[in-house]
Amino acid sequence: MATDSTPARPVGGRDDDPSGADAPGPGPAPDVRRPPAPAHGGLLHLLRHARRRRMLGWRYWVLGARALRLKLKYGDRVQFDGPAFICSGVHFEIGPNAVVRLGRWSWIGDDTKIRCHEGVIEVGSKSVIGQECTLSTYERITIGRECIVADRSMFIDFDHSVAWADAPIRSQGIYTRPVTIGHNVWIGYGAAVLRGATVGDNAVVGTYAVVTKDVPTNAVAAGSPARVVRMRDAPSTMVWADPHEVPLPEKERRRLVREDARRWGKPVPEDALEPVDEP
């Protein structure tokens, strides 16, 4: 049972080679993984892209139509930056002050429930959410790019207060803290990621694990509560770039920050608007 000092609010790397072989020379330059480019070139370009990937079948049209219907229903409370696929039976609840953001080429599996009472739910580009999953937030749930979330997984960023024994639990309010899933993460079947937990990039969470504390980058965690059972090798040629944090040429960094802000309707930071003196 989680506790928090904040008041409740009303419900609303690899080891050395033992063989002694010479160390390998420098590897290839890092492949900096940024989100896929936004759709450009209009409908014709999009159709060509879909044909190359065998995505012109009737099933994909139905999945895309569901996303369009969702946009028509909720307006600015649902935001896309490209095509997204929503399977049958997916249930959305989006409050008047809430936003759901689905990255391009993301996939939401059958009968998944997305309940954004308040705050933000964000699913990154090319991430796949399995069947019968639950995402429920009063503050923020973020799932990074190219993640795999197995069926019946659960992400919840709030707990009910139980501070007063003589009051009904349902009337005692809730505690909230964001849930954050990094990039290239695999969440196993039936896992639960609870309030305040962060799962780092390239991590794996085992089947039926209950994540209540942070899982480091490249870790494998399992159990209830989840504990790190081993570490994966850190990728040597793949870098997950965040334009706000990763060292880049300043001009390129500012361009990426501006694009990110425009894509999601966020205010552009002042430093990203200032011109960069060319060397």
Short mmCIF file of C-alpha atoms in Angstrom, two decimals:
data_model
loop_
_atom_site.label_atom_id
_atom_site.label_comp_id
_atom_site.label_asym_id
_atom_site.label_seq_id
_atom_site.Cartn_x
_atom_site.Cartn_y
_atom_site.Cartn_z
CA MET A 1 0.00 0.00 0.00
CA ALA A 2 1.51 3.27 -1.11
CA THR A 3 1.82 6.33 1.11
CA ASP A 4 2.82 9.86 0.29
CA SER A 5 3.60 13.03 2.19
CA THR A 6 1.44 15.15 -0.12
CA PRO A 7 -2.17 15.66 0.97
CA ALA A 8 -4.90 13.75 -0.77
CA ARG A 9 -7.06 15.73 -3.15
CA PRO A 10 -10.71 15.26 -4.01
CA VAL A 11 -11.50 12.69 -6.65
CA GLY A 12 -11.71 14.52 -9.97
CA GLY A 13 27.73 -2.62 -19.71
CA ARG A 14 29.29 -5.90 -20.46
CA ASP A 15 32.08 -7.57 -18.28
CA ASP A 16 35.61 -7.91 -19.63
CA ASP A 17 36.12 -10.84 -22.01
CA PRO A 18 37.57 -13.72 -19.91
CA SER A 19 39.29 -15.18 -22.96
CA GLY A 20 41.84 -12.36 -22.91
CA ALA A 21 41.21 -11.54 -26.55
CA ASP A 22 42.13 -8.13 -27.75
CA ALA A 23 39.42 -5.56 -27.27
CA PRO A 24 37.57 -4.71 -30.47
CA GLY A 25 38.16 -1.41 -32.17
CA PRO A 26 35.65 1.41 -32.21
CA GLY A 27 32.23 0.29 -33.37
CA PRO A 28 29.98 2.01 -35.84
CA ALA A 29 28.65 5.46 -35.14
CA PRO A 30 25.57 5.46 -32.91
CA ASP A 31 22.23 5.16 -34.62
CA VAL A 32 20.37 8.04 -33.01
CA ARG A 33 16.75 6.94 -32.73
CA ARG A 34 14.40 9.86 -33.20
CA PRO A 35 10.68 9.65 -33.83
CA PRO A 36 9.80 8.77 -37.43
CA ALA A 37 9.37 11.76 -39.69
CA PRO A 38 5.88 13.26 -39.71
CA ALA A 39 3.66 12.53 -42.66
CA HIS A 40 4.60 14.75 -45.57
CA GLY A 41 3.83 14.91 -49.26
CA GLY A 42 0.09 14.59 -48.76
CA LEU A 43 -2.22 11.65 -49.28
CA LEU A 44 -0.27 10.20 -52.22
CA HIS A 45 2.91 9.92 -50.14
CA LEU A 46 0.97 8.27 -47.31
CA LEU A 47 -0.57 5.72 -49.68
CA ARG A 48 2.83 4.83 -51.14
CA HIS A 49 4.24 4.35 -47.65
CA ALA A 50 1.30 2.13 -46.69
CA ARG A 51 1.61 0.05 -49.87
CA ARG A 52 5.30 -0.64 -49.25
CA ARG A 53 4.41 -1.99 -45.83
CA ARG A 54 1.33 -3.92 -46.98
CA MET A 55 -1.00 -1.71 -44.99
CA LEU A 56 -3.66 -1.09 -47.64
CA GLY A 57 -5.90 -3.98 -46.63
CA TRP A 58 -9.41 -3.35 -45.39
CA ARG A 59 -8.42 -4.06 -41.79
CA TYR A 60 -6.05 -1.10 -41.66
CA TRP A 61 -8.70 1.18 -43.14
CA VAL A 62 -11.09 0.14 -40.38
CA LEU A 63 -8.43 0.74 -37.70
CA GLY A 64 -7.66 4.18 -39.13
CA ALA A 65 -11.34 5.05 -39.35
CA ARG A 66 -11.72 4.40 -35.62
CA ALA A 67 -8.97 6.92 -34.93
CA LEU A 68 -10.75 9.47 -37.12
CA ARG A 69 -14.03 8.85 -35.31
CA LEU A 70 -12.28 9.32 -31.98
CA LYS A 71 -10.87 12.65 -33.17
CA LEU A 72 -14.30 13.82 -34.29
CA LYS A 73 -15.78 12.89 -30.90
CA TYR A 74 -13.18 14.43 -28.61
CA GLY A 75 -11.62 17.18 -30.76
CA ASP A 76 -8.45 18.67 -29.25
CA ARG A 77 -8.59 16.26 -26.31
CA VAL A 78 -7.21 13.59 -28.68
CA GLN A 79 -4.00 14.45 -30.55
CA PHE A 80 -2.28 12.51 -33.34
CA ASP A 81 0.95 13.36 -35.18
CA GLY A 82 0.32 10.78 -37.91
CA PRO A 83 -1.61 7.56 -38.51
CA ALA A 84 -2.54 5.49 -35.45
CA PHE A 85 -4.42 2.20 -35.28
CA ILE A 86 -7.23 1.51 -32.82
CA CYS A 87 -8.63 -2.02 -32.65
CA SER A 88 -12.15 -3.14 -31.84
CA GLY A 89 -13.68 -2.65 -28.42
CA VAL A 90 -11.18 0.00 -27.28
CA HIS A 91 -12.87 2.20 -24.69
CA PHE A 92 -11.86 5.83 -24.16
CA GLU A 93 -12.86 8.08 -21.27
CA ILE A 94 -11.34 11.55 -21.63
CA GLY A 95 -12.23 14.26 -19.14
CA PRO A 96 -12.82 17.90 -20.09
CA ASN A 97 -9.34 18.93 -18.89
CA ALA A 98 -7.51 15.82 -20.14
CA VAL A 99 -5.51 15.01 -23.29
CA VAL A 100 -4.64 11.69 -24.96
CA ARG A 101 -1.70 11.77 -27.40
CA LEU A 102 -1.07 8.86 -29.75
CA GLY A 103 2.18 8.84 -31.72
CA ARG A 104 2.30 7.91 -35.38
CA TRP A 105 2.05 4.22 -36.21
CA SER A 106 1.08 3.39 -32.63
CA TRP A 107 -1.29 0.44 -32.07
CA ILE A 108 -3.98 0.07 -29.40
CA GLY A 109 -5.15 -3.53 -29.01
CA ASP A 110 -8.66 -4.95 -28.69
CA ASP A 111 -10.73 -4.11 -25.62
CA THR A 112 -8.10 -1.86 -24.06
CA LYS A 113 -9.40 0.81 -21.69
CA ILE A 114 -7.87 4.30 -21.75
CA ARG A 115 -9.25 6.41 -18.92
CA CYS A 116 -7.78 9.90 -18.84
CA HIS A 117 -9.83 11.51 -16.08
CA GLU A 118 -7.40 14.44 -15.84
CA GLY A 119 -3.88 15.15 -17.07
CA VAL A 120 -2.21 13.42 -20.02
CA ILE A 121 -1.80 9.94 -21.46
CA GLU A 122 0.91 9.77 -24.14
CA VAL A 123 1.81 6.72 -26.25
CA GLY A 124 4.96 7.10 -28.36
CA SER A 125 5.54 6.41 -32.03
CA LYS A 126 5.47 2.75 -33.14
CA SER A 127 4.52 1.52 -29.66
CA VAL A 128 2.15 -1.45 -29.45
CA ILE A 129 -0.39 -1.77 -26.64
CA GLY A 130 -1.80 -5.28 -26.37
CA GLN A 131 -5.34 -6.48 -25.75
CA GLU A 132 -7.36 -5.77 -22.61
CA CYS A 133 -4.83 -3.35 -21.14
CA THR A 134 -5.78 -0.50 -18.80
CA LEU A 135 -4.31 3.00 -18.68
CA SER A 136 -5.90 5.18 -16.00
CA THR A 137 -4.61 8.61 -15.00
CA TYR A 138 -5.33 11.70 -12.99
CA GLU A 139 -1.89 13.24 -13.67
CA ARG A 140 0.31 11.70 -16.40
CA ILE A 141 1.13 8.34 -17.99
CA THR A 142 3.88 8.37 -20.63
CA ILE A 143 4.85 5.36 -22.74
CA GLY A 144 7.91 5.94 -24.93
CA ARG A 145 8.66 5.02 -28.52
CA GLU A 146 8.78 1.50 -29.97
CA CYS A 147 7.57 -0.19 -26.77
CA ILE A 148 5.78 -3.53 -26.54
CA VAL A 149 3.06 -3.82 -23.91
CA ALA A 150 1.66 -7.34 -23.58
CA ASP A 151 -2.01 -8.15 -23.02
CA ARG A 152 -3.76 -7.28 -19.77
CA SER A 153 -1.05 -4.96 -18.52
CA MET A 154 -2.07 -2.05 -16.32
CA PHE A 155 -0.75 1.48 -15.77
CA ILE A 156 -2.27 3.55 -12.95
CA ASP A 157 -0.86 6.81 -11.58
CA PHE A 158 -3.04 7.23 -8.47
CA ASP A 159 -3.86 5.56 -5.15
CA HIS A 160 -6.80 6.05 -2.83
CA SER A 161 -6.09 7.57 0.56
CA VAL A 162 -6.75 5.36 3.59
CA ALA A 163 -5.59 7.80 6.28
CA TRP A 164 -8.89 7.94 8.20
CA ALA A 165 -10.18 4.64 9.54
CA ASP A 166 -13.65 6.02 10.28
CA ALA A 167 -14.27 7.49 6.81
CA PRO A 168 -15.23 5.64 3.65
CA ILE A 169 -12.18 5.10 1.45
CA ARG A 170 -14.03 6.41 -1.59
CA SER A 171 -14.51 9.80 0.10
CA GLN A 172 -10.88 10.28 1.22
CA GLY A 173 -9.49 11.47 -2.11
CA ILE A 174 -6.47 10.23 -4.01
CA TYR A 175 -2.70 10.62 -4.28
CA THR A 176 -1.15 11.00 -7.74
CA ARG A 177 2.37 10.75 -9.21
CA PRO A 178 3.31 10.28 -12.88
CA VAL A 179 4.05 6.90 -14.44
CA THR A 180 6.82 6.95 -17.05
CA ILE A 181 7.87 4.17 -19.43
CA GLY A 182 11.04 4.80 -21.46
CA HIS A 183 11.79 3.88 -25.07
CA ASN A 184 12.19 0.32 -26.37
CA VAL A 185 10.64 -1.25 -23.25
CA TRP A 186 8.93 -4.64 -23.09
CA ILE A 187 6.16 -4.99 -20.50
CA GLY A 188 5.18 -8.62 -19.94
CA TYR A 189 1.70 -10.14 -19.76
CA GLY A 190 -0.44 -8.93 -16.89
CA ALA A 191 2.18 -6.59 -15.41
CA ALA A 192 1.12 -3.57 -13.36
CA VAL A 193 3.04 -0.29 -13.25
CA LEU A 194 1.78 1.81 -10.37
CA ARG A 195 1.88 5.38 -9.10
CA GLY A 196 5.24 7.14 -9.30
CA ALA A 197 7.14 4.32 -11.04
CA THR A 198 9.57 4.94 -13.89
CA VAL A 199 10.85 2.19 -16.20
CA GLY A 200 14.07 3.14 -18.02
CA ASP A 201 14.93 2.73 -21.69
CA ASN A 202 15.57 -0.81 -23.03
CA ALA A 203 14.19 -2.41 -19.86
CA VAL A 204 12.10 -5.58 -19.57
CA VAL A 205 9.32 -6.12 -17.01
CA GLY A 206 8.30 -9.73 -16.42
CA THR A 207 4.90 -11.39 -16.54
CA TYR A 208 2.60 -10.40 -13.67
CA ALA A 209 5.25 -8.11 -12.16
CA VAL A 210 4.00 -5.30 -9.93
CA VAL A 211 6.22 -2.25 -10.43
CA THR A 212 6.08 0.14 -7.49
CA LYS A 213 9.61 1.59 -7.71
CA ASP A 214 11.88 2.73 -10.51
CA VAL A 215 13.37 0.14 -12.88
CA PRO A 216 16.79 1.25 -14.21
CA THR A 217 17.71 1.54 -17.86
CA ASN A 218 18.64 -1.86 -19.41
CA ALA A 219 17.31 -3.78 -16.39
CA VAL A 220 15.16 -6.91 -16.26
CA ALA A 221 12.66 -6.76 -13.40
CA ALA A 222 10.23 -9.41 -12.15
CA GLY A 223 8.16 -10.31 -9.12
CA SER A 224 5.65 -8.67 -6.82
CA PRO A 225 6.84 -6.16 -5.90
CA ALA A 226 9.16 -6.05 -8.92
CA ARG A 227 12.91 -6.32 -8.30
CA VAL A 228 15.82 -6.20 -10.70
CA VAL A 229 16.90 -9.78 -11.46
CA ARG A 230 19.63 -9.01 -13.96
CA MET A 231 20.97 -6.31 -16.27
CA ARG A 232 20.91 -6.42 -20.04
CA ASP A 233 23.90 -5.32 -22.08
CA ALA A 234 23.64 -1.66 -22.93
CA PRO A 235 23.18 -1.09 -26.67
CA SER A 236 26.42 -0.02 -28.32
CA THR A 237 25.04 1.40 -31.57
CA MET A 238 21.54 2.58 -30.66
CA VAL A 239 20.92 5.86 -28.85
CA TRP A 240 17.48 7.10 -27.87
CA ALA A 241 17.57 10.82 -28.53
CA ASP A 242 15.60 13.37 -26.60
CA PRO A 243 16.07 16.84 -28.12
CA HIS A 244 15.74 18.39 -24.68
CA GLU A 245 18.58 16.33 -23.14
CA VAL A 246 20.90 14.66 -25.66
CA PRO A 247 23.95 16.73 -26.76
CA LEU A 248 23.37 17.84 -30.34
CA PRO A 249 24.57 20.74 -32.48
CA GLU A 250 22.73 23.69 -31.01
CA LYS A 251 20.96 24.61 -34.24
CA GLU A 252 19.71 21.03 -34.64
CA ARG A 253 18.67 20.80 -30.98
CA ARG A 254 16.59 23.96 -31.20
CA ARG A 255 14.94 22.81 -34.41
CA LEU A 256 13.93 19.51 -32.80
CA VAL A 257 12.59 21.27 -29.71
CA ARG A 258 10.46 23.56 -31.90
CA GLU A 259 9.13 20.60 -33.89
CA ASP A 260 8.30 18.71 -30.71
CA ALA A 261 6.40 21.70 -29.30
CA ARG A 262 4.42 22.29 -32.50
CA ARG A 263 3.59 18.60 -32.87
CA TRP A 264 1.96 18.37 -29.47
CA GLY A 265 0.64 21.92 -29.19
CA LYS A 266 3.06 22.87 -26.40
CA PRO A 267 4.56 26.35 -25.90
CA VAL A 268 7.96 26.71 -27.57
CA PRO A 269 10.75 27.42 -25.02
CA GLU A 270 12.20 30.89 -25.43
CA ASP A 271 15.77 29.64 -25.96
CA ALA A 272 14.59 27.55 -28.94
CA LEU A 273 13.38 30.71 -30.68
CA GLU A 274 16.66 32.59 -30.45
CA PRO A 275 18.89 32.58 -33.56
CA VAL A 276 22.10 30.55 -33.49
CA ASP A 277 25.32 32.22 -34.60
CA GLU A 278 26.94 30.15 -37.31
CA PRO A 279 30.67 29.39 -36.69
#
